[in-house]
Amino acid sequence: MTKHFILLMAGLVWGLTALAQQQGKQPNIVIIISDDHAFQAISAYGGNLMQTPNIDRIAKGGAVLNRGYVTNSICGPSRAVILTGKYSHKNGFKDNENSSFDGSQNTFIKELRKGGYQTAWIGKWHLETEPQGFDYWQVLPGQGQYYNPDFQMMDGTQKTVAGYVTNVTEDLAEQWLDRRNTDKPFCLVIGQKATHRVWLPDTADFGMFDKKTFPVPDTYYDSYAGRKAAQVQEMSVAEDMIMGYDLKMYPDYDSIREGSVRRMSPTQKAQFDAYYKPIYQDLKSRNLTGRELAEWKYQRYMRDYLSTAASLDRNIGRTLDYLEQHGLAENTLVVYMSDQGFFLGEHGWFDKRFMYEESFRTPLLVRYPGVIKPGTKSDHFVMNLDIAPTMLDAAGVAIPRDMQGASMLPVLTDKNAKGRDALYYHYYENGEHAVSPHFGIKTDRYKLIRFYKRVESWELYDLQKDPRELHNLYGRKGYEKITARLRKQLEGLVDKYDDQGAHELMEKKIADNASL
């Protein structure tokens, strides 16, 4: 008996066991969506910035998707894609500046509810309209606040809940689980505000990374040569990160935006002042300029960002503990993901938006006992577009034909399953951070991007030779054939997903980039 045959039979037995378990009972579903959490900051992805033991628990008990991506790297639009299984141009929520979610359209939540599930969304929503199709919801208005957050209630009222937002959101999620109808399967979405700007950590986590010096990314001083859109952006840690608002470096820090210190209780404010004011005084005494100041800002950014992520990981552990303690873990599908990726100093940046890897790629981990083998590592291309059909597939509920994503279960349970060979992306917003709208295609090796409006240009990258995306090859001699092939593939995806706006831009001729 050959080793290949033994492995084949083992896989067959696993598949039959998984199928039997699926057919026996609909799984409960818990989806945890964080905000701006970079895969680089998750130890399950090999990152060494910090340890994330609870997110790693999902990986050990299920699957790490190494090539999870988003269709549009910005908060609200990503959530709309997750709910509908449709690209932004189809669900109508293209950007955070001009869009509001049409809640009357179909979502996977509504399909689950028709299939017998009780449904809830608790925490960050950020879709500008009230949730529809849920049995219960309690959501943060807009971006929400880190301390003593307000919540919008189903009866139209708003209430303030004392505490730190990540802890409070988990408390409320567990309270709903305690009250649920135990005769029905459930789908609970936990929307965490962390790690969104302005990175205000829980008071318990102040200073936890102060003794660590983080290596400055190799691309921190990127010159953006040959990349027009990168040259005009406004998301530089050194130039655009605000000392007071972002880094809390004013003697009387007080923001009028989300996460305001003015919301803190006297005890919270005293702890805040005790931590940040000595840092401010030390900075003031040093009179840093140039590279010294740029790298000081990077260290301060990382310490606040990762301290904020620490409470996120801790509360994910609370969710997993709850499921185990209440006998729910073995029949609950758990998904952890961010709404997109995030720059942690790469190219000198914070924020997201670009189709470059750190922004485009998102953490995505799935645990489904009895169906997905523990310790699975998947290198298939998957997208946030696939969440809706995957949840319906797991629940045994028919997937609407107009959903543009595909269930991830085949590629997570069958080594021979064929997934995507290319990804399509389209970012629309043309305001904050001055990132030009763009769309493009990514294959195993190459990426082709078409920027428009703010900047009119094309970019081409050989990701095998240039994984950091520093050298734009578009228009260079020797790349004519690969460029033509990628443009044809991109046209195919534009047609497949019926993106008429992109189709028109494909036809528009612009100046060659070769001289950049």
Coordinates of N, CA, C and O in Angstrom, one line a residue, residues 37 85 100 115:
H37 N -7.1 45.7 11.4 CA -6.1 44.8 12.1 C -5.2 44.2 11.0 O -5.7 43.4 10.2
G85 N -22.2 39.6 -0.1 CA -21.5 38.7 -1.1 C -21.4 39.3 -2.5 O -21.2 38.6 -3.5
S100 N -24.4 55.2 1.8 CA -25.2 54.6 3.0 C -25.7 53.3 2.5 O -26.1 53.1 1.4
G115 N -33.8 30.5 7.0 CA -33.4 29.1 7.2 C -33.5 28.6 8.6 O -33.0 27.5 8.9

